[in-house]
Coordinates of C-alpha atoms and ligand atoms in Angstrom, one line a residue:
X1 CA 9.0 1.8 -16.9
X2 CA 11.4 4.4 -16.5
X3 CA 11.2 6.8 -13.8
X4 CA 12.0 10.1 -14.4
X5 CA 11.7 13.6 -12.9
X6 CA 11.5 17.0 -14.0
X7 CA 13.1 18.4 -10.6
X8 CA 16.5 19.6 -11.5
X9 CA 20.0 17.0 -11.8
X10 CA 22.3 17.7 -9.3
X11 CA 25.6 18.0 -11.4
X12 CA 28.7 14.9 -11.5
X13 CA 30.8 16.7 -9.2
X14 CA 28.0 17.6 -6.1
X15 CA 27.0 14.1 -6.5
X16 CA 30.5 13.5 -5.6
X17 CA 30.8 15.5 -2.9
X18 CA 27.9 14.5 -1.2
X19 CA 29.2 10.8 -1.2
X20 CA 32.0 12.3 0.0
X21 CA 31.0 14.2 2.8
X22 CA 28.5 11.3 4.1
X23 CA 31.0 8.8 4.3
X24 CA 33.0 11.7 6.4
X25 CA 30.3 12.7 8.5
X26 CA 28.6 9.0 9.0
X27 CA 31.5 7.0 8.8
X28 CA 31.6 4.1 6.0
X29 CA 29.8 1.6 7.5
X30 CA 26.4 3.4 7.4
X31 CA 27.4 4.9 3.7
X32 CA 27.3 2.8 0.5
X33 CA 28.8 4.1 -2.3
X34 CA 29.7 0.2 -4.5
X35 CA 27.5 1.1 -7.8
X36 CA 26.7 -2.9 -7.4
X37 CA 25.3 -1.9 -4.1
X38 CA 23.6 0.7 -4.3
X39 CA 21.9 -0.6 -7.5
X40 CA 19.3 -2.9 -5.6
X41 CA 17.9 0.4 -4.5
X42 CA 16.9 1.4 -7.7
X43 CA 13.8 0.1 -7.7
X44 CA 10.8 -0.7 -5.7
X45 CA 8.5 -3.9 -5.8
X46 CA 6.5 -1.7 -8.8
X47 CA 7.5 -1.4 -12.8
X48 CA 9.1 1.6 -12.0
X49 CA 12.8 1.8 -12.0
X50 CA 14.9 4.5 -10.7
X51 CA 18.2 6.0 -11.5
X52 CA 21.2 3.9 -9.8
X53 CA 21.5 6.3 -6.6
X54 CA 25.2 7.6 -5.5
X55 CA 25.1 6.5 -1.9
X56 CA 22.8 5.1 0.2
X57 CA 22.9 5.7 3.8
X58 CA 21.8 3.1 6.3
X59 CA 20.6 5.4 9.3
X60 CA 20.9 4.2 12.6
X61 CA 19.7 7.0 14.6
X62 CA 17.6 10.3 14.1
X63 CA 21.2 12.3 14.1
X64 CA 22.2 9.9 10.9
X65 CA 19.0 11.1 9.5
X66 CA 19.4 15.1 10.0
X67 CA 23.1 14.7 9.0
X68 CA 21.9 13.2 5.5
X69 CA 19.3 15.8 4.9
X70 CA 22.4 18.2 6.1
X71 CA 24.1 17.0 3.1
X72 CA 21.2 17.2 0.8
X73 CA 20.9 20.9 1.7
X74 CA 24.4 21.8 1.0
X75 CA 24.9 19.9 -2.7
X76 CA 21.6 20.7 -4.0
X77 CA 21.5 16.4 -4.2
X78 CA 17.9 15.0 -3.1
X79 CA 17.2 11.9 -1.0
X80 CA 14.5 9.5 -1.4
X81 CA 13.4 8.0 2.1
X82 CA 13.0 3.7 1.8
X83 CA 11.6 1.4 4.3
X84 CA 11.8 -1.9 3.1
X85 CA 10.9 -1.2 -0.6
X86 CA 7.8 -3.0 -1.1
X87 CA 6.0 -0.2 -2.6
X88 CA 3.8 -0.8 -6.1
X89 CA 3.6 2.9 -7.5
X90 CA 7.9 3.6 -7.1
X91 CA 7.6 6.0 -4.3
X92 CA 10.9 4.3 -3.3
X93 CA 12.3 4.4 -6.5
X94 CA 15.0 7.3 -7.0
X95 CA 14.0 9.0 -9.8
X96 CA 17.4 10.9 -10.6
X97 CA 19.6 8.9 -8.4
X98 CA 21.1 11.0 -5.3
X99 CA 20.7 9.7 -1.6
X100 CA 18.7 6.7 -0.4
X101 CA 17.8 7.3 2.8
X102 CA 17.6 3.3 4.3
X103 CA 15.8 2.1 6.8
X104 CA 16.2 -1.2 7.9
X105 CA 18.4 -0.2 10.3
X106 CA 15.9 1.8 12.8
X107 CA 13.9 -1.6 13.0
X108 CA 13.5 -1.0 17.5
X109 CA 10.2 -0.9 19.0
X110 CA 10.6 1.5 21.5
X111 CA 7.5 1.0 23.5
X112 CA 4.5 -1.2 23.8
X113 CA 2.8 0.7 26.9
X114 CA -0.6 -1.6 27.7
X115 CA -2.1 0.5 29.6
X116 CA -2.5 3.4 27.2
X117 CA -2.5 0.8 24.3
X118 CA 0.1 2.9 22.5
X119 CA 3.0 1.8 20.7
X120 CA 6.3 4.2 20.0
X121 CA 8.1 2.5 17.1
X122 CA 11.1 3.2 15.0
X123 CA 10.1 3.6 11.0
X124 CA 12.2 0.3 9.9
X125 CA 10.4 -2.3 12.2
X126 CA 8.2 -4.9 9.8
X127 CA 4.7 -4.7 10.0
X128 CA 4.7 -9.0 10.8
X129 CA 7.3 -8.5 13.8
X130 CA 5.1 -5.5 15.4
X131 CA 1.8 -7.6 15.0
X132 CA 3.5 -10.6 16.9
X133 CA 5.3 -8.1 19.5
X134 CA 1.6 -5.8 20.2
X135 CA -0.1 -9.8 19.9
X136 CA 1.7 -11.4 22.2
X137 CA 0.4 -8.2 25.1
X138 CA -3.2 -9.4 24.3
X139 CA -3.1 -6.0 21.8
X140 CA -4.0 -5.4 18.3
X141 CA -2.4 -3.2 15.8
X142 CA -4.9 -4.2 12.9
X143 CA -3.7 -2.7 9.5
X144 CA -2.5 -5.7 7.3
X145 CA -1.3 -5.0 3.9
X146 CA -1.1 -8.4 1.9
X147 CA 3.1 -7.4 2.4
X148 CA 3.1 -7.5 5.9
X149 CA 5.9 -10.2 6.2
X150 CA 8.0 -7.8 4.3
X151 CA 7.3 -3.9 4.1
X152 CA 8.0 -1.5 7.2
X153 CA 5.7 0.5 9.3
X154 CA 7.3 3.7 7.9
X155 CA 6.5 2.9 4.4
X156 CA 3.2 1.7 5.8
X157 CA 2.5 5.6 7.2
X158 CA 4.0 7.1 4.1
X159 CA 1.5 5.2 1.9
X160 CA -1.4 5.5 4.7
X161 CA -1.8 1.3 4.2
X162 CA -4.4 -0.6 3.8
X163 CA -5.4 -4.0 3.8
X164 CA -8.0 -6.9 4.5
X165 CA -9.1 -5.7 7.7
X166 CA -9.6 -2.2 6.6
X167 CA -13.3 -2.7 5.9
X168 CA -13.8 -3.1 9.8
X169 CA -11.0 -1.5 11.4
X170 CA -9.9 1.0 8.7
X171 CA -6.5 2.2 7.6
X172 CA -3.1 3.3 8.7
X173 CA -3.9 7.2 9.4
X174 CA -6.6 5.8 11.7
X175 CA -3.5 4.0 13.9
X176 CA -1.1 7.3 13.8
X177 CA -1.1 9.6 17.0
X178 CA 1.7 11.0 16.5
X179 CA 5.2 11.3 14.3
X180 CA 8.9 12.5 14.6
X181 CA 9.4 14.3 11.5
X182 CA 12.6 15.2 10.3
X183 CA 12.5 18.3 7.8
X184 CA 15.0 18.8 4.8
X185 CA 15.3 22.4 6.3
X186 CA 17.1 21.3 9.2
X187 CA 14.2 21.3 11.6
X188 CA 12.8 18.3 13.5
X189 CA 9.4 18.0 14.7
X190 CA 7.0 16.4 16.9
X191 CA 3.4 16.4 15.8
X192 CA 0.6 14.6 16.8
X193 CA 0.7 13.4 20.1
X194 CA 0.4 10.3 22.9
X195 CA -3.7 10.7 23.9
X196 CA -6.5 9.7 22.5
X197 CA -8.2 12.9 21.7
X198 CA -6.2 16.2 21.1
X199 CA -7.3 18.7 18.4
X200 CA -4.3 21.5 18.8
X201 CA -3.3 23.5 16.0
X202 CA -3.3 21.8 12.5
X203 CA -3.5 18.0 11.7
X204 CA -0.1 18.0 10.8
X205 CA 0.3 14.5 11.6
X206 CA -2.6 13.6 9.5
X207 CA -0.7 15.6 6.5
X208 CA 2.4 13.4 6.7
X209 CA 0.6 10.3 6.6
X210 CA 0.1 9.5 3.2
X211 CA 2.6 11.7 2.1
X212 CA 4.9 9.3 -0.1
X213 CA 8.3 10.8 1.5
X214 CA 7.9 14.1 0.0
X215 CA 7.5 16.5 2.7
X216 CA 9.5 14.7 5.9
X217 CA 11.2 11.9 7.1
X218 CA 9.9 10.0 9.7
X219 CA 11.6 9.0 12.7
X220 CA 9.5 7.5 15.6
X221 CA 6.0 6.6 15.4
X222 CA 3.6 6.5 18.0
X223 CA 0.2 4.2 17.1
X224 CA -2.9 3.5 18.6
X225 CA -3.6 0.1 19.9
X226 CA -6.9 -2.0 20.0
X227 CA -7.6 -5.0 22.3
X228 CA -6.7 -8.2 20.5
X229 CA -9.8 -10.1 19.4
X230 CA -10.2 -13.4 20.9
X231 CA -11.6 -15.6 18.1
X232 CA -11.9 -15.2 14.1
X233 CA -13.8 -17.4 12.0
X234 CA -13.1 -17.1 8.3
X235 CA -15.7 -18.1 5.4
X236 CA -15.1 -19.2 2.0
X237 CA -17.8 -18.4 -0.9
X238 CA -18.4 -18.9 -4.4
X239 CA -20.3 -17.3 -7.1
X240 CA -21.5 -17.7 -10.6
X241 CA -19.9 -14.4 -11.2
X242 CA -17.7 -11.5 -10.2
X243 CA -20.8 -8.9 -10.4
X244 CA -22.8 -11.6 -8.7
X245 CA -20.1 -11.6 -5.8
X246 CA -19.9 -8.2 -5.8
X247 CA -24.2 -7.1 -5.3
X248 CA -23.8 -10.0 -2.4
X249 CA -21.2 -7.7 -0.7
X250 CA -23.2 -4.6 -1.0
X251 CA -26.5 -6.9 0.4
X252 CA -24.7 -8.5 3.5
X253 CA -23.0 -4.6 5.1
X254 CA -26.7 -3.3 4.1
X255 CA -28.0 -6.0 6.6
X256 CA -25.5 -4.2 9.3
X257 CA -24.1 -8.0 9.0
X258 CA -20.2 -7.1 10.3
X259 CA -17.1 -8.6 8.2
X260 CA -13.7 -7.5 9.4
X261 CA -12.1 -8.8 5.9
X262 CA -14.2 -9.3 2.7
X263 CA -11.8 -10.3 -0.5
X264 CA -12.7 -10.8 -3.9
X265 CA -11.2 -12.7 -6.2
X266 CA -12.7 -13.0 -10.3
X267 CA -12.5 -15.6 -12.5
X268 CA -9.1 -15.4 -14.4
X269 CA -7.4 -15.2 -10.2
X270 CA -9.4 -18.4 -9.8
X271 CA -7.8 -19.7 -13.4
X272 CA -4.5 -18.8 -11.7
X273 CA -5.4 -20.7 -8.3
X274 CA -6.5 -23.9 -10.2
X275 CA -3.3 -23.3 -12.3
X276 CA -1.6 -23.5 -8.7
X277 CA -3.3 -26.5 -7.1
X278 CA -5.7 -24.6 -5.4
X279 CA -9.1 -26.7 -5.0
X280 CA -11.2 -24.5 -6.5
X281 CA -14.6 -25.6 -8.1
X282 CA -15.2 -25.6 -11.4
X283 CA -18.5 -23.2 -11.8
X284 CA -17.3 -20.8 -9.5
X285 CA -17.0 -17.1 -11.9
X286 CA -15.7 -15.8 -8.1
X287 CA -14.7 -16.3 -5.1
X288 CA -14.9 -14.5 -1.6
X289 CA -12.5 -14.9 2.0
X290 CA -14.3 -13.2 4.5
X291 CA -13.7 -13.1 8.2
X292 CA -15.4 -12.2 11.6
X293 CA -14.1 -11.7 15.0
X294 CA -15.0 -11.0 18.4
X295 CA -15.2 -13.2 21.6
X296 CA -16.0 -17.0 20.8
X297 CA -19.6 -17.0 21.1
X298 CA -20.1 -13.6 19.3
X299 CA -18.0 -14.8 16.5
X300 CA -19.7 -18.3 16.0
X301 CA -23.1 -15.9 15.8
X302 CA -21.1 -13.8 13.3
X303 CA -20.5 -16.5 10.9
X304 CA -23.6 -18.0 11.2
X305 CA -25.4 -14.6 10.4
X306 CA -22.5 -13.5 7.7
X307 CA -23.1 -17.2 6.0
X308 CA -26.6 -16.8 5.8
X309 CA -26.7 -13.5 4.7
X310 CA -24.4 -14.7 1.7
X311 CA -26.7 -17.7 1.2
X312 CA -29.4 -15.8 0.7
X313 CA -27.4 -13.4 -1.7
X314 CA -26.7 -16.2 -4.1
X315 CA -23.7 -17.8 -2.8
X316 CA -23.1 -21.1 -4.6
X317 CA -21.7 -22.6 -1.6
X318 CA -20.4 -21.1 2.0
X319 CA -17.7 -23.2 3.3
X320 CA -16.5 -22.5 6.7
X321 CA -12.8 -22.6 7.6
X322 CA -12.5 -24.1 10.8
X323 CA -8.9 -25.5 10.8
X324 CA -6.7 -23.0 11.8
X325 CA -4.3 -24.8 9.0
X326 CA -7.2 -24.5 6.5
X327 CA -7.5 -20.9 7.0
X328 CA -3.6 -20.1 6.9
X329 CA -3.3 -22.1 3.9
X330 CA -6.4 -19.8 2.4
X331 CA -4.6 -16.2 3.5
X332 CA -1.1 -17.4 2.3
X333 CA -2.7 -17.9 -1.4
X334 CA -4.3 -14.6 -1.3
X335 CA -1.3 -12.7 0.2
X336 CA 0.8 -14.1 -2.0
X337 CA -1.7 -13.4 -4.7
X338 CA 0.3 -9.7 -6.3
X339 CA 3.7 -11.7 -6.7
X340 CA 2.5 -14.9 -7.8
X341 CA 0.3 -13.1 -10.6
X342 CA 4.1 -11.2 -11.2
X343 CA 5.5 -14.4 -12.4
X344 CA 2.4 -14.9 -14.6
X345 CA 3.9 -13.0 -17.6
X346 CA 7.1 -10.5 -18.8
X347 CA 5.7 -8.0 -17.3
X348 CA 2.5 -6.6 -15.2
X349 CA 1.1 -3.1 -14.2
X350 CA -1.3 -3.4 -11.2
X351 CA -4.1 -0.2 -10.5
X352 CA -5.8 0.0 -7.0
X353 CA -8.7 1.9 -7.4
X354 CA -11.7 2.0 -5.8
X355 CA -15.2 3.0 -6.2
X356 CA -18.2 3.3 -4.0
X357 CA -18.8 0.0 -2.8
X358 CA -22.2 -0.2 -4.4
X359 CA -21.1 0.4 -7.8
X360 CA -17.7 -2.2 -7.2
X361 CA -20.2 -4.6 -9.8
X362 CA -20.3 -1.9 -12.3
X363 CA -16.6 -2.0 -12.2
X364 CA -15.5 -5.6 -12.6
X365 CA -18.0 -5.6 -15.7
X366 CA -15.7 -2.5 -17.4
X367 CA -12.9 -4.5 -16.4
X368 CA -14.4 -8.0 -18.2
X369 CA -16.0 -6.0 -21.0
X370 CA -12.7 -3.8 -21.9
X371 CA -10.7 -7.2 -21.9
X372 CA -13.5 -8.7 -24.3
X373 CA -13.4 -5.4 -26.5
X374 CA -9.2 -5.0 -26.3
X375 CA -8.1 -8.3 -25.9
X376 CA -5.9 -7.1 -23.2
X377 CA -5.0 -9.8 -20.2
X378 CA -6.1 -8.6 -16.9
X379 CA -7.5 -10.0 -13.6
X380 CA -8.9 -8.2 -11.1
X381 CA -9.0 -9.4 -7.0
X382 CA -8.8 -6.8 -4.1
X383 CA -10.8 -5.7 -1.1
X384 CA -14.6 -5.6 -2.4
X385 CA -15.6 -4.5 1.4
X386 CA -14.1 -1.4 1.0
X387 CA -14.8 -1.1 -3.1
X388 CA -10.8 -0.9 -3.6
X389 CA -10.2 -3.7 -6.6
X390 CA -6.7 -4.1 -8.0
X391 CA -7.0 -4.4 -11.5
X392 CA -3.6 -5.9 -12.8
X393 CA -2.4 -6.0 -16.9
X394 CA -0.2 -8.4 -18.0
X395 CA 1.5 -8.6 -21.3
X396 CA 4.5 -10.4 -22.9
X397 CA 5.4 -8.3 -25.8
X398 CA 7.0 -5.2 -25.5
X399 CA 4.9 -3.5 -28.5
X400 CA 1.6 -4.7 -26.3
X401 CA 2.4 -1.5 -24.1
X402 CA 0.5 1.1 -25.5
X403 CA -2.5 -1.2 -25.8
X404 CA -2.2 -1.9 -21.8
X405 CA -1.6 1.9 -21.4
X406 CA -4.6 2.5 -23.2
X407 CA -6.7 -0.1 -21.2
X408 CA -5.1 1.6 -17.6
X409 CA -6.6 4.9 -19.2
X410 CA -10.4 3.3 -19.9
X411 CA -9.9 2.0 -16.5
X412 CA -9.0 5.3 -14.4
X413 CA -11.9 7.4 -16.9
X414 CA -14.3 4.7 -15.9
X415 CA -12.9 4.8 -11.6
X416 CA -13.7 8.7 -12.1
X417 CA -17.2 8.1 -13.7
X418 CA -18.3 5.9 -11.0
X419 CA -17.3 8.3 -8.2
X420 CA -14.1 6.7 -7.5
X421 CA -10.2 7.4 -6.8
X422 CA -7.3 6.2 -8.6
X423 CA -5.4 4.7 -5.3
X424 CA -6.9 2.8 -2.4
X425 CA -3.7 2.5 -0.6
X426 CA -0.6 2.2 -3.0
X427 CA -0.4 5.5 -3.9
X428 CA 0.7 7.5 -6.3
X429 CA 4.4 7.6 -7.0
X430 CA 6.0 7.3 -10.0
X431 CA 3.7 5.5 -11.9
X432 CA 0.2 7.2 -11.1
X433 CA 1.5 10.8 -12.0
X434 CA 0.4 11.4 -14.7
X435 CA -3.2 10.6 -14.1
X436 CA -3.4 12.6 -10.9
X437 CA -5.6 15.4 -13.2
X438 CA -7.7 13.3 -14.3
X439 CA -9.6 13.1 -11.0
X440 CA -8.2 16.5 -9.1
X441 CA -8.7 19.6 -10.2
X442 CA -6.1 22.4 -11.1
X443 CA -6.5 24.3 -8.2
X444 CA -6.0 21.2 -5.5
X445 CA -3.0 20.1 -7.3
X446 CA -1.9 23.4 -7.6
X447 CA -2.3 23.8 -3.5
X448 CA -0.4 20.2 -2.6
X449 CA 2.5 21.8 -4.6
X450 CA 2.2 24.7 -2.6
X451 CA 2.4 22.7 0.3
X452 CA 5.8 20.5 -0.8
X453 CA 6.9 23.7 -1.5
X454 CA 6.4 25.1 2.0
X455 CA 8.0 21.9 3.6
X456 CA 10.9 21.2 0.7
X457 CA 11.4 24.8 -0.8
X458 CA 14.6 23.1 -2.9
X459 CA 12.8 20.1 -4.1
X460 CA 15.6 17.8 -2.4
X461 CA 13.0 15.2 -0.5
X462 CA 11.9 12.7 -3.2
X463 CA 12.0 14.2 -6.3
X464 CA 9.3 13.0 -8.9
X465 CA 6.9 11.8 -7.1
X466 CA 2.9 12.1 -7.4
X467 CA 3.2 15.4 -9.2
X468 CA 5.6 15.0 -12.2
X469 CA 4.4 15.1 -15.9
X470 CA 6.7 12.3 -16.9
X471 CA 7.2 8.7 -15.9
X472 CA 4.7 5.8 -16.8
X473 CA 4.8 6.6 -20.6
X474 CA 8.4 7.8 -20.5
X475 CA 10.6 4.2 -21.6
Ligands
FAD501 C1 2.9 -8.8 -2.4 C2 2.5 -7.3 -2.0 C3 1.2 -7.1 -1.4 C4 0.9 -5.8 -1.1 N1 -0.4 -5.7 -0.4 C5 -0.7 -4.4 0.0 C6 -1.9 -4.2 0.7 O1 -2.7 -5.2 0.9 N2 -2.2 -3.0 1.1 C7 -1.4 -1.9 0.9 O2 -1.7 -0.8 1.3 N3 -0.2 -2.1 0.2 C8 0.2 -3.3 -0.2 N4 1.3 -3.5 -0.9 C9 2.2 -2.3 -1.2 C10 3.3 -2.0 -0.1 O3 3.7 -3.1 0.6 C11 2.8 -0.9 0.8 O4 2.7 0.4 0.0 C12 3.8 -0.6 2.0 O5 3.2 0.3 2.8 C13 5.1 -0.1 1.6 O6 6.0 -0.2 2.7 P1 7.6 -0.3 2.5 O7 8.1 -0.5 3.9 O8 8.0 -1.4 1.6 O9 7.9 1.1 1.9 P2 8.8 1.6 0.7 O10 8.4 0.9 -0.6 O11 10.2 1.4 1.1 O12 8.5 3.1 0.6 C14 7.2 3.5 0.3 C15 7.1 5.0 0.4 O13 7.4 5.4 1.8 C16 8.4 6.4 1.8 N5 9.1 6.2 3.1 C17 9.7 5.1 3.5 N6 10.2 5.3 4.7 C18 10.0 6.6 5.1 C19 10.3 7.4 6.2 N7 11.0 7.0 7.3 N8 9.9 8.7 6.2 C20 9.2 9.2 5.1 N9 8.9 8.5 4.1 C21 9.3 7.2 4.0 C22 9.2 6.1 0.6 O14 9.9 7.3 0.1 C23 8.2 5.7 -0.4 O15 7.6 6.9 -1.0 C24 1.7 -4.7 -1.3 C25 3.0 -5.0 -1.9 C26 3.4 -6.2 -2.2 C27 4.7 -6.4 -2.9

C-alpha cells in the first residue's frame, strides 16, 4: 500500500535546504541525510509505505526537537514524529517524505517518584524497559501492547495503546497526567499536570493522547502509577467454537467474575499454533488466555471463581497455568501472534475493531461467514474482554486485493451495524482514512480538522494522516 497525501509537496530545492540547514543547526551526527539511511524510515510495522524521507533527525533533547519544527516552519517541509515504528495503521510512515523526527534517542526515565506513584519519562523509552524500571519499585505501569518489547511510550500515547490488561486496568489515556508538547508554531507547552485530580481549563492533555503525531510533539511524559500486584494466575480454555467462546466472556464479567486479561483466539490462529508446535487439542474451534491478579490468596479465589464461571459457560476444558515457564511460554505465542501470522503469506492487512462486548459473537460469525461466502483467508484473535478483535486478511496474489479490500469494507459496514468503532487502539493512520466516514459524521470530522488546523495552521506535522482521501486503495 502506498501512502500518499493530499497536503501540498514541498518543492526539490526547500527539501534541500531544510537538510541543509538541520545538519547546520544540529550538527551531522543527529542529522541523516544517506538515502540508504533514511529509507528504513519509510515505513512502519503496517502495509503502508511512505515516501523515502530527506533527513531524519535523531533528537536528543527538547531544543533538537523545536529546532526541527524551526526548520519545518521556514521550508514549508513537514515532519512526521517516530518512536520506535511499530505502528500497524502507518502513522509513522512519511507520507511525502520530508523530516523524520526520531526518537530513540530521548529513551531516559527521568523520574520514578514512589511516593506519588508518578513516572516523568522521555518519549523514546520502551514500554518493556519502563515496566521492569516502575516493577522493580514494587509499582505498576499496566498498559501492555502485544509490542511491548519493541514500541516506545511516545508512540504508545500517540496511539492511546492498548493491550491485554486493558479489560481491567484500561488504556494509555487512563496512565497520562501530563505531557510536554512541542508545537510546530514555535510554542512549547505543559499540559496536564503531576496530581491526581486537577480539572483546569481544557483537557488538553487528554486531546494529545491519541492524536497520531498530528497536532504536537511530545517531549516528557508524566504517568500514573499503580501498586504492583503481587500474584497472577493465568487460565487456559477451550471451546467448540469462536461464538461459543465469545457468549462465555460476556457470562463470566456479567457474574462481576474479575479478569485482568481475557484473549481470544479462533480456529484458523489455532490452525496456525498447531502449524507451530503448539499443543493445542484437536476439538478445540477456540481458545481463551485469561488472567487474574491480586494478593496470593485473592488470586487463587480468583481463578477458582473465573474457572468455574468458564466451566459452567461451556468451556471444554480449563487448564490452569501454574509454571511460571508454562505461562511465559503461553504469552510469548500470543504476543508474537501479529508477526508470526505476517510470515503466513505475501502479504496481510490486519483491522482492530471492536464492538460492544456482547455482540463480539455476532462478529466472529460475519467474520467466518464472509470468509465461507468470499473465499477470502482471514483469522481473527484479539482482546474479546474489551470486544476489540483484530481481524487480519491474508493473500498471496496481488489481483486478490480488491477482493480483500472488499472483505475489509463488509467488515467495517458490519463493526458500524453492531455499534462498534473501526480502531481499538491502532488507530487510524494511513491505512484507516478512508473509512473514517463511514462511522463519523461530516460535521465531527469537519471539527477535528478544525482542530489540526488550530494547532498546525500549515499542515507541516504529519501530513496524511487519519483524514486524507487517499492511501489504502491508492497502489
Ligand atoms: C507485534 C505487534 C503487536 C502489537 N500489539 C499491540 C497491542 O496489543 N496494542 C496496541 O495498542 N498496539 C499494538 N501494536 C501496535 C503498535 O505497537 C502500537 O501502536 C504502539 O503504540 C506504537 O508505538 P511505537 O513506539 O512503535 O510508535 P510509532 O510506530 O513510531 O509511531 C506511532 C505514532 O506515534 C506518533 N509519534 C511517535 N512519537 C511521537 C512523539 N514524540 N510525539 C508525537 N507523536 C509521536 C507517530 O507519528 C505515529 O503517528 C502492535 C504492533 C506489533 C508490531
Amino acid at each position: 500500500v502506498i501512502a500518499s497525501s493530499t497536503a501540498l509537496e514541498p518543492s526539490a530545492s526547500a527539501r534541500a535546504r531544510a537538510a541543509l540547514l538541520l545538519e547546520q543547526r544540529l550538527g551531522p551526527s543527529k542529522v541523516a541525510t544517506d538515502p540508504d539511511v533514511c529509507a528504513s524510515y519509510a515505513r512502519d510495522e503496517s502495509e503502508a509505505v511512505g515516501r523515502v524521507p530527506d533527513a531524519v533527525v535523531t533528537c536528543r533533547t527538547g531544543d533538537d526537537v523545536v529546532a526541527t519544527l524551526a526548520v519545518a516552519r521556514e521550508t514549508g517541509v513537514p515532519v512526521t514524529p517516530r518512536a520506535a515504528g511499530t505502528g500497524r495503521t502507518g502513522g509513522a510512515a512519511p507520507v511525502i517524505g520530508g523530516i523524520v523526527l526520531a526518537f530513540g534517542g530521548m529513551s531516559g526515565i527521568k523520574d520514578i517518584d514512589r511516593r506519588e506513584q508518578i513516572a516523568v519519562v522521555e518519549p523514546g523509552v520502551v514500554l518493556a524497559d519502563l515496566h521492569r524500571a516502575v516493577e522493580a519499585e514494587g509499582l505498576f505501569y499496566p498498559p501492555d501492547p502485544n509490542s511491548l518489547e519493541s514500541c516506545a511510550i511516545g508512540g504508545n500515547v500517540a496511539e492511546n495503546a492498548g493491550g491485554p490488561r486493558a479489560v481491567a486496568y484500561g488504556v494509555t489515556r487512563d496512565y497520562v497526567l501530563g505531557l510536554e508538547a512541542f508545537l510546530v508554531g514555535g510554542a512549547q507547552i505543559f499540559c496536564g499536570r503531576r496530581t491526581r485530580k486537577g480539572v483546569t481549563g481544557y483537557d488538553v492533555t487528554g486531546l494529545l493522547v491519541g492524536s497520531e503525531g498530528t497536532l504536537a510533539v511530545f517531549g516528557d511524559i508524566t504517568l500514573r502509577l499503580v501498586p504492583k500486584p503481587d500474584s497472577v494466575g493465568t487460565l487456559l480454555l477451550t471451546f467448540a467454537t469462536a461464538r461459543a467462546a465469545a457468549e462465555a466472556v460476556t457470562a463470566v464479567i456479567e457474574q462481576g467474575l474479575p479478569m485482568r486479561c481475557c484473549e481470544l483466539l479462533d480456529e484458523a490462529t489455532l490452525d496456525a499454533l498447531r502449524a507451530a508446535g503448539h499443543p493445542v487439542r484437536s476439538d478445540a474451534g477456540a481458545l481463551l488466555i485469561v488472567e487474574v491478579d491480586g494478593d496470593e490468596a485473592l488470586c487463587e479465589r480468583r481463578v477458582e471463581h473465573v474457572g468455574g464461571g468458564f466451566d459452567e459457560a461451556g468451556a471444554l476444558e480449563v487448564l490452569v497455568a501454574r509454571a511460571g515457564r508454562q505461562r511465559d511460554e503461553l504469552w510469548s505465542a500470543r504476543r508474537e501472534m501479529s508477526r508470526a501470522v505476517r510470515r503466513m503469506a505475501k502479504n496481510k492487512l490486519a483491522e482492530d475493531v471492536v464492538v460492544p462486548r456482547t455482540v463480539l459473537s455476532e462478529l466472529l460469525d460475519h467474520v467466518r461467514r464472509d470468509q465461507e461466502e468470499h473465499g477470502v483467508r482471514s483469522m481473527a484473535y484479539g482482546h474479546a474482554g474489551d470486544g476489540n478483535l483484530h481481524v487480519n486478511y491474508l493473500w498471496d496474489a496481488d489481483d486478490e486485493r480488491p477482493r480483500v479490500e472488499a472483505a475489509i469494507e463488509r467488515l467495517f459496514r458490519r463493526v458500524v451495524e453492531l455499534g462498534g468503532t473501526l480502531s481499538g487502539e491502532h488507530g487510524i493512520g494511513v491505512l484507516k482514512a478512508p473509512y473514517l466516514s463511514l462511522e463519523q459524521p461530516a460535521p465531527l470530522v469537519t471539527l477535528q480538522q478544525d482542530l489540526k488546523r488550530t494547532f498546525d495552521p500549515a499542515g507541516l506535522l504529519n501530513p496524511g494522516k487519519i483524514f486524507t482521501g487517499a492511501s489504502h486503495r491508492a497502489c
